[in-house]
Short mmCIF file of C-alpha atoms in Angstrom, two decimals:
data_model
loop_
_atom_site.label_atom_id
_atom_site.label_comp_id
_atom_site.label_asym_id
_atom_site.label_seq_id
_atom_site.Cartn_x
_atom_site.Cartn_y
_atom_site.Cartn_z
CA MET O 8 106.63 126.74 110.51
CA SER O 9 104.39 129.61 109.45
CA ASP O 10 104.99 133.25 110.39
CA GLU O 11 101.42 133.65 111.65
CA ASP O 12 101.28 136.14 114.53
CA GLU O 13 105.11 136.37 114.43
CA MET O 14 105.36 133.06 116.20
CA SER O 15 108.18 132.58 118.67
CA TYR O 16 108.79 129.59 120.88
CA ALA O 17 108.11 129.68 124.59
CA ARG O 18 110.91 128.68 126.97
CA HIS O 19 112.16 125.16 126.52
CA ASP O 20 111.52 124.29 130.19
CA ARG O 21 107.91 125.53 130.34
CA LEU O 22 104.91 123.37 129.49
CA GLU O 23 104.02 125.53 126.50
CA GLY O 24 107.54 125.40 125.08
CA LEU O 25 107.86 121.67 125.67
CA LEU O 26 104.62 121.00 123.77
CA GLN O 27 105.66 123.32 120.94
CA ARG O 28 108.87 121.30 120.56
CA GLY O 29 107.10 117.94 120.79
CA ARG O 30 109.21 116.88 123.77
CA GLY O 31 108.26 113.77 125.71
CA LEU O 32 108.46 115.74 128.94
CA GLY O 33 105.74 118.03 127.61
CA ALA O 34 103.38 115.09 127.16
CA VAL O 35 104.15 113.77 130.64
CA ARG O 36 103.55 117.16 132.27
CA ALA O 37 100.37 117.67 130.25
CA LEU O 38 98.98 114.44 131.65
CA GLN O 39 99.61 115.78 135.14
CA ASP O 40 97.61 118.97 134.49
CA PRO O 41 95.22 118.56 131.53
CA ALA O 42 93.44 121.87 132.13
CA ALA O 43 96.68 123.84 131.91
CA ALA O 44 97.83 121.92 128.84
CA ALA O 45 94.60 122.05 126.82
CA PRO O 46 95.07 125.55 125.28
CA PHE O 47 98.61 124.66 124.19
CA VAL O 48 97.50 121.37 122.64
CA TYR O 49 94.79 123.07 120.61
CA ASP O 50 97.26 125.82 119.64
CA GLY O 51 99.67 123.15 118.38
CA ILE O 52 96.97 121.93 115.99
CA ARG O 53 95.77 125.40 115.00
CA ARG O 54 99.26 126.70 114.27
CA ASP O 55 102.18 124.79 112.81
CA TRP O 56 104.98 124.79 115.39
CA ARG O 57 107.17 122.44 113.37
CA TRP O 58 110.51 123.95 112.44
CA ASP O 59 110.12 122.44 108.98
CA GLY O 60 107.99 119.97 107.10
CA ILE O 61 109.84 116.85 108.18
CA ASP O 62 109.22 117.36 111.90
CA GLU O 63 106.45 115.14 113.28
CA ARG O 64 103.55 116.39 115.40
CA SER O 65 100.22 114.83 114.33
CA LEU O 66 100.44 111.64 116.38
CA TYR O 67 101.85 113.52 119.38
CA LEU O 68 98.95 115.98 119.34
CA ALA O 69 96.27 113.39 118.62
CA ARG O 70 97.51 111.28 121.52
CA LEU O 71 97.34 114.32 123.80
CA VAL O 72 93.75 115.10 122.75
CA ARG O 73 92.79 111.50 123.54
CA ASP O 74 94.81 110.97 126.71
CA LEU O 75 93.86 114.33 128.22
CA GLU O 76 90.22 113.59 127.32
CA LEU O 77 89.92 116.84 125.38
CA SER O 78 86.99 117.48 123.08
CA PRO O 79 87.70 116.94 119.35
CA THR O 80 85.13 119.64 118.51
CA PRO O 81 87.64 122.53 118.10
CA VAL O 82 89.71 120.32 115.80
CA VAL O 83 86.66 119.42 113.71
CA GLU O 84 85.80 123.12 113.45
CA GLN O 85 89.33 123.80 112.15
CA LEU O 86 88.46 121.83 108.99
CA ALA O 87 86.67 124.97 107.80
CA GLY O 88 89.89 127.01 107.85
CA ASP O 89 92.40 127.50 105.07
CA GLU O 90 93.94 124.49 103.35
CA ASP O 91 96.98 124.20 105.63
CA ALA O 92 94.93 124.51 108.82
CA CYS O 93 92.43 122.00 107.47
CA LEU O 94 95.11 119.42 106.69
CA ARG O 95 96.68 119.78 110.14
CA ALA O 96 93.27 119.04 111.64
CA VAL O 97 92.71 116.14 109.23
CA ARG O 98 95.86 114.33 110.31
CA VAL O 99 94.92 114.59 113.98
CA LEU O 100 91.29 113.61 113.42
CA GLU O 101 92.23 110.59 111.28
CA LEU O 102 94.28 109.24 114.17
CA LEU O 103 91.61 110.00 116.75
CA ALA O 104 89.10 108.10 114.63
CA LEU O 105 91.43 105.10 114.51
CA SER O 106 91.54 105.29 118.29
CA GLY O 107 87.76 105.14 118.53
CA SER O 108 86.51 108.74 118.32
CA ALA O 109 83.17 108.76 116.52
CA GLU O 110 83.14 112.57 116.50
CA ALA O 111 86.47 112.70 114.65
CA ARG O 112 85.35 110.11 112.10
CA ASP O 113 81.96 111.73 111.54
CA GLY O 114 83.53 115.19 111.27
CA LEU O 115 85.85 114.13 108.46
CA ARG O 116 83.09 112.30 106.58
CA ALA O 117 80.84 115.36 106.89
CA HIS O 118 83.57 117.54 105.42
CA VAL O 119 83.84 115.22 102.41
CA ARG O 120 80.13 115.69 101.84
CA GLU O 121 79.98 119.44 102.35
CA GLY O 122 83.37 121.03 103.07
CA GLU O 123 85.60 123.19 100.88
CA HIS O 124 88.69 120.98 101.03
CA TRP O 125 86.74 117.76 100.55
CA ALA O 126 89.01 116.22 97.88
CA ASP O 127 92.16 116.58 99.96
CA VAL O 128 90.35 115.17 102.99
CA LEU O 129 89.02 112.20 101.04
CA GLU O 130 92.45 111.39 99.56
CA SER O 131 93.98 111.56 103.03
CA VAL O 132 91.46 109.31 104.76
CA ALA O 133 91.62 106.84 101.87
CA ASP O 134 95.34 106.58 102.48
CA ARG O 135 95.03 106.03 106.25
CA TRP O 136 91.65 104.48 107.03
CA PRO O 137 90.21 101.03 106.31
CA ALA O 138 88.37 101.08 102.97
CA ASP O 139 84.99 100.35 104.56
CA TRP O 140 85.22 103.67 106.41
CA TRP O 141 85.14 105.74 103.20
CA GLU O 142 84.20 103.67 100.16
CA ASP O 143 80.49 104.44 100.65
CA LEU O 144 81.29 108.08 99.78
CA GLY O 145 81.66 107.22 96.10
CA GLU O 146 78.42 108.87 94.98
CA VAL O 147 79.34 112.04 96.86
CA ALA O 148 82.78 112.04 95.23
CA ARG O 149 81.40 111.52 91.74
CA ALA O 150 78.93 114.37 92.14
CA ARG O 151 81.46 116.78 93.60
CA THR O 152 84.28 115.88 91.19
CA GLY O 153 82.04 116.84 88.28
CA ARG O 154 82.01 120.41 89.58
CA GLU O 155 85.81 120.70 89.87
CA ALA O 156 87.91 122.55 87.27
CA GLN O 157 90.31 119.63 86.77
CA PRO O 158 90.07 115.89 87.32
CA PRO O 159 92.10 114.46 90.24
CA TRP O 160 95.43 112.68 90.00
CA PRO O 161 95.32 108.89 89.51
CA ARG O 162 95.30 107.53 93.05
CA GLU O 163 92.86 106.27 95.63
CA PRO O 164 89.99 106.83 96.15
CA TRP O 165 89.35 108.01 92.59
CA ILE O 166 90.52 104.78 90.98
CA ARG O 167 88.26 102.68 93.21
CA PHE O 168 85.34 105.01 92.48
CA GLY O 169 85.93 104.81 88.70
CA ILE O 170 86.34 108.58 88.48
CA GLY O 171 88.32 109.86 85.50
CA THR O 172 91.76 111.16 86.43
CA ARG O 173 94.40 113.32 84.82
CA ASP O 174 96.97 111.91 82.46
CA VAL O 175 100.38 111.74 84.10
CA PRO O 176 102.96 113.21 81.75
CA ALA O 177 105.92 111.00 80.98
CA ARG O 178 109.02 111.98 82.86
CA PRO O 179 111.27 113.81 80.42
CA ARG O 180 114.64 112.29 79.73
CA ARG O 181 117.38 114.14 81.55
CA GLY O 182 119.48 116.16 79.17
CA LEU O 183 122.81 114.62 80.20
CA ASP O 184 121.97 110.98 80.77
CA GLY O 185 123.39 110.03 77.38
CA HIS O 186 126.76 111.67 78.10
CA SER O 187 129.80 109.65 79.03
CA ASP O 188 131.69 110.24 82.27
CA GLU O 189 134.46 111.90 80.27
CA GLU O 190 132.00 114.33 78.68
CA LEU O 191 130.48 115.19 82.05
CA LEU O 192 133.91 115.77 83.57
CA SER O 193 134.77 118.00 80.64
CA LEU O 194 131.68 120.08 81.33
CA LEU O 195 132.75 120.43 84.95
CA ALA O 196 136.28 121.48 83.97
CA ASP O 197 135.05 124.17 81.56
CA THR O 198 135.70 127.53 83.23
CA ARG O 199 133.13 129.14 80.94
CA GLY O 200 130.35 126.75 81.95
CA SER O 201 127.32 127.97 83.88
CA ASP O 202 126.50 126.88 87.43
CA ARG O 203 123.33 125.24 86.14
CA ALA O 204 125.16 123.17 83.52
CA LYS O 205 127.75 122.06 86.06
CA ALA O 206 125.10 121.22 88.64
CA ASP O 207 123.30 119.08 86.04
CA ALA O 208 126.56 117.30 85.25
CA LEU O 209 127.25 116.68 88.95
CA ARG O 210 123.73 115.39 89.49
CA GLU O 211 124.19 112.92 86.66
CA LEU O 212 127.60 111.79 87.96
CA ALA O 213 126.19 111.37 91.47
CA GLY O 214 123.85 108.70 90.15
CA ARG O 215 126.64 106.65 88.60
CA PRO O 216 129.55 104.59 89.94
CA ALA O 217 132.08 107.00 91.44
CA THR O 218 134.89 108.27 89.26
CA GLU O 219 138.15 109.44 90.83
CA GLU O 220 138.68 111.93 88.02
CA LEU O 221 136.19 114.17 89.84
CA ILE O 222 138.54 114.66 92.81
CA PRO O 223 140.91 117.29 91.31
CA LEU O 224 137.92 119.28 90.03
CA VAL O 225 136.23 119.62 93.44
CA PRO O 226 137.92 122.91 94.49
CA SER O 227 136.65 124.57 91.30
CA LEU O 228 133.03 123.55 91.87
CA GLY O 229 131.88 126.33 94.15
CA ALA O 230 128.89 128.39 93.07
CA SER O 231 129.82 131.50 91.13
CA ALA O 232 128.05 133.63 93.75
CA GLY O 233 130.61 132.33 96.24
CA GLY O 234 130.29 130.92 99.73
CA ARG O 235 128.85 127.51 98.92
CA PRO O 236 129.43 124.47 96.73
CA LEU O 237 127.23 123.56 93.79
CA ALA O 238 124.25 121.72 95.23
CA PRO O 239 124.95 118.14 94.03
CA LEU O 240 128.68 118.23 94.88
CA ARG O 241 128.43 116.69 98.34
CA ARG O 242 126.49 113.69 97.07
CA ALA O 243 128.96 113.15 94.25
CA VAL O 244 131.91 113.35 96.68
CA GLU O 245 130.24 110.99 99.16
CA ARG O 246 130.09 108.34 96.47
CA LEU O 247 133.89 108.47 96.24
CA GLY O 248 134.18 107.11 99.77
CA ALA O 249 137.69 106.76 101.19
CA ARG O 250 139.24 107.58 97.84
CA ALA O 251 138.57 111.27 98.56
CA VAL O 252 140.42 111.24 101.91
CA PRO O 253 143.93 112.23 100.68
CA ALA O 254 142.58 115.23 98.76
CA ALA O 255 140.23 116.12 101.63
CA ARG O 256 143.23 116.86 103.84
CA GLY O 257 144.11 119.70 101.51
CA TRP O 258 140.52 120.84 101.21
CA ALA O 259 140.18 121.01 104.99
CA ALA O 260 143.02 123.56 105.14
CA ASP O 261 141.61 125.76 102.36
CA ASP O 262 140.65 129.38 103.00
CA ARG O 263 137.29 128.86 101.34
CA GLU O 264 134.88 127.96 104.12
CA TRP O 265 132.69 125.69 102.00
CA LEU O 266 135.66 123.66 100.77
CA ALA O 267 137.24 123.43 104.22
CA GLU O 268 133.93 122.21 105.65
CA LEU O 269 133.57 119.62 102.90
CA GLY O 270 137.11 118.40 103.56
CA VAL O 271 136.51 118.08 107.29
CA ASP O 272 133.30 116.16 106.67
CA VAL O 273 135.01 113.69 104.35
CA LEU O 274 137.76 113.13 106.92
CA ALA O 275 135.24 112.74 109.73
CA ASP O 276 133.13 110.30 107.73
CA HIS O 277 136.15 108.04 107.53
CA GLY O 278 137.31 108.39 111.13
CA GLU O 279 140.34 110.58 110.44
CA ALA O 280 141.41 112.12 113.76
CA GLU O 281 142.51 115.47 112.30
CA ALA O 282 138.84 116.30 111.63
CA LEU O 283 137.87 116.31 115.31
CA PRO O 284 139.08 119.82 116.34
CA SER O 285 137.29 121.41 113.40
CA LEU O 286 134.07 119.54 114.18
CA LEU O 287 134.23 120.63 117.82
CA ARG O 288 134.69 124.26 116.77
CA ARG O 289 131.84 123.96 114.29
CA LEU O 290 129.43 122.65 116.93
CA ALA O 291 130.42 125.44 119.33
CA ASP O 292 129.92 128.04 116.59
CA GLN O 293 126.53 126.57 115.70
CA TRP O 294 125.40 126.82 119.31
CA GLU O 295 126.74 130.37 119.58
CA VAL O 296 124.37 131.52 116.84
CA ARG O 297 121.59 129.08 117.87
CA ALA O 298 121.66 127.32 114.49
CA TRP O 299 118.70 124.96 114.78
CA CYS O 300 119.16 123.37 111.34
CA GLY O 301 122.42 121.57 110.65
CA PRO O 302 123.99 120.59 113.97
CA ASP O 303 122.54 117.10 113.61
CA PRO O 304 125.05 116.10 110.88
CA THR O 305 127.81 117.61 113.01
CA ALA O 306 126.65 115.55 115.99
CA ARG O 307 126.55 112.35 113.96
CA ARG O 308 130.09 112.90 112.73
CA LEU O 309 131.32 113.64 116.25
CA ALA O 310 129.74 110.37 117.40
CA ARG O 311 132.24 108.47 115.26
CA PHE O 312 135.02 109.64 117.59
CA GLY O 313 133.41 108.29 120.75
CA SER O 314 134.83 109.50 124.04
CA ALA O 315 137.53 111.51 122.25
CA ALA O 316 134.75 114.02 121.50
CA ALA O 317 133.65 114.25 125.16
CA SER O 318 134.01 118.05 125.21
CA ALA O 319 131.05 118.21 122.79
CA ALA O 320 128.67 116.51 125.23
CA PRO O 321 127.48 119.66 127.08
CA VAL O 322 126.51 121.38 123.83
CA LEU O 323 124.83 118.24 122.51
CA ARG O 324 122.75 118.09 125.70
CA LEU O 325 121.72 121.71 125.22
CA TYR O 326 120.65 120.99 121.67
CA TRP O 327 118.65 117.96 122.80
CA LEU O 328 116.87 120.06 125.42
CA ARG O 329 116.21 123.21 123.44
CA ASN O 330 116.21 122.65 119.68
CA PRO O 331 112.70 123.21 118.24
CA HIS O 332 113.74 121.16 115.19
CA SER O 333 112.44 117.90 116.63
CA SER O 334 113.62 115.63 113.81
CA GLU O 335 117.22 116.44 114.80
CA ARG O 336 116.65 115.45 118.44
CA PRO O 337 117.29 111.70 117.96
CA GLY O 338 120.65 112.49 116.37
CA TYR O 339 121.80 114.32 119.49
CA LEU O 340 120.69 111.44 121.67
CA GLU O 341 122.55 108.91 119.52
CA ALA O 342 125.66 111.09 119.55
CA LEU O 343 125.56 111.41 123.33
CA ALA O 344 125.17 107.65 123.67
CA ALA O 345 128.37 107.19 121.66
CA ILE O 346 130.35 110.03 123.27
CA ASP O 347 129.21 110.24 126.89
CA PRO O 348 126.25 108.03 127.82
CA SER O 349 126.23 109.02 131.48
CA GLY O 350 122.84 110.27 132.62
CA LEU O 351 120.93 109.21 129.51
CA ASP O 352 118.46 106.93 131.30
CA HIS O 353 116.14 109.86 131.87
CA ALA O 354 116.43 111.08 128.26
CA HIS O 355 115.71 107.63 126.87
CA THR O 356 112.72 107.26 129.18
CA GLU O 357 111.35 110.66 128.18
CA SER O 358 111.78 109.72 124.53
CA LEU O 359 109.03 107.11 124.91
CA TRP O 360 106.62 110.09 124.78
CA ASP O 361 108.50 112.06 122.08
CA CYS O 362 106.79 113.31 118.92
CA GLU O 363 109.43 111.74 116.66
CA GLN O 364 109.11 108.08 115.73
CA THR O 365 112.90 107.66 115.72
CA ALA O 366 113.10 109.07 119.24
CA ARG O 367 110.40 106.71 120.51
CA THR O 368 112.26 103.80 118.94
CA LEU O 369 115.46 104.84 120.72
CA GLY O 370 113.54 105.04 123.98
CA ILE O 371 112.09 101.58 123.46
CA ALA O 372 115.54 100.13 122.85
CA HIS O 373 117.43 101.86 125.64
CA ALA O 374 115.12 103.06 128.44
CA PRO O 375 115.97 101.34 131.76
CA ASP O 376 113.81 98.59 133.17
CA LEU O 377 111.47 100.59 135.41
CA PRO O 378 107.76 100.15 136.16
CA GLU O 379 106.83 103.31 134.24
CA VAL O 380 108.86 102.14 131.27
CA ARG O 381 107.09 98.78 131.19
CA GLU O 382 103.75 100.55 131.44
CA ARG O 383 104.63 102.88 128.58
CA LEU O 384 105.88 100.04 126.41
CA ALA O 385 102.57 98.26 126.90
CA ALA O 386 100.69 101.42 125.92
CA LEU O 387 102.75 101.89 122.76
CA ARG O 388 102.37 98.23 121.86
CA GLU O 389 98.56 98.45 121.99
CA ASP O 390 97.98 101.97 120.67
CA PRO O 391 96.03 101.84 117.36
CA MET O 392 97.36 105.29 116.46
CA GLU O 393 101.01 104.30 116.79
CA GLU O 394 103.23 103.47 113.80
CA PRO O 395 103.46 99.70 113.12
CA GLU O 396 107.25 99.71 113.50
CA VAL O 397 107.02 101.31 116.93
CA ARG O 398 104.30 98.92 118.08
CA ALA O 399 106.42 95.97 116.97
CA ALA O 400 109.52 97.29 118.72
CA ALA O 401 107.55 97.92 121.92
CA ALA O 402 106.15 94.40 121.80
CA GLU O 403 109.61 92.90 121.35
CA ARG O 404 111.15 94.93 124.21
CA SER O 405 108.19 94.11 126.48
CA ALA O 406 108.72 90.43 125.80
CA GLN O 407 112.41 90.72 126.58
CA LEU O 408 111.72 92.46 129.89
CA ALA O 409 109.07 89.88 130.77
CA GLU O 410 111.66 87.13 130.38
CA THR O 411 113.91 88.83 132.93
CA ALA O 412 111.18 89.36 135.53
#
């Protein structure tokens, strides 16, 4: 999310805040009052309300523009903005064109012919549109590429157009890939070694079959600045699987927060009951400081304990309702389904309109058999903007419900 205009989220239960978060309820309410929703929809395209780059919004916003019968003109005009604003508009317009908007399609093609960010736009539409929608722009591309400082990278549409591309440098050999496990472990055990050298050794080990000789070294592999482990350590420990559990019991009781957290996570990943109190405290602490990034892994670990983690359910519901980090929302829903599924029919139904593909898939699988659910499944099944996996899932669930009618 950018810091433009010192952006802050509106309340989670207001239309503006719901749309900023990509909640399904926001889309439903917008359909009930298109005039009230329109400024917030356009704002969601103009400014990036995603908490980070993995959150999804383009399909959500494009569907709102179409379903609320809003004009694509302001989105087309956004193509003339800076690169980030242009690309946000491109992703929405590409989808609108797939759904039949001639204005969206013509606006993107016009930008390729005359706009500042033409190369990025052309690469994007070549990736998402049928070839016959853009391959006639070859002469334009050849003329404009000749005026660029550097040739493009070797990908479509440049390859199809026969336009010269940059040489891709060979990936350099990693400095430690010729070292044996014993040599890498020796590097990790060296108290004089730098954090960078140890991180490189861990990264190399993490790509190999797990070695138990790493286990006694784990407590010494915190960053020299303190307060955190070396970046590749978690992945290397995860590869050890259950073999790390006995040592993790000691790590979980350590005074160093990073090591205690790692120990608890290893125990939780293998269903060890002693991890549960620490996980419950961690989730409560995360909510206390409104930590929007990170509670999702905590929720997924709590889910392994089922109803024994029932005291976490109220906080998980709060995170599902309020977290602006939309890609974490499906994790809370899955955790609630494992821990305390009571009252989730509404959440699963709302998820059919969610911005996140994973959330929509959960809704398709678990929403109750209601008329509005069947109607929404049919819409998802037929929507040319929707992801193929979601369309297929909606078609399968629709068929199952039809058999029970």
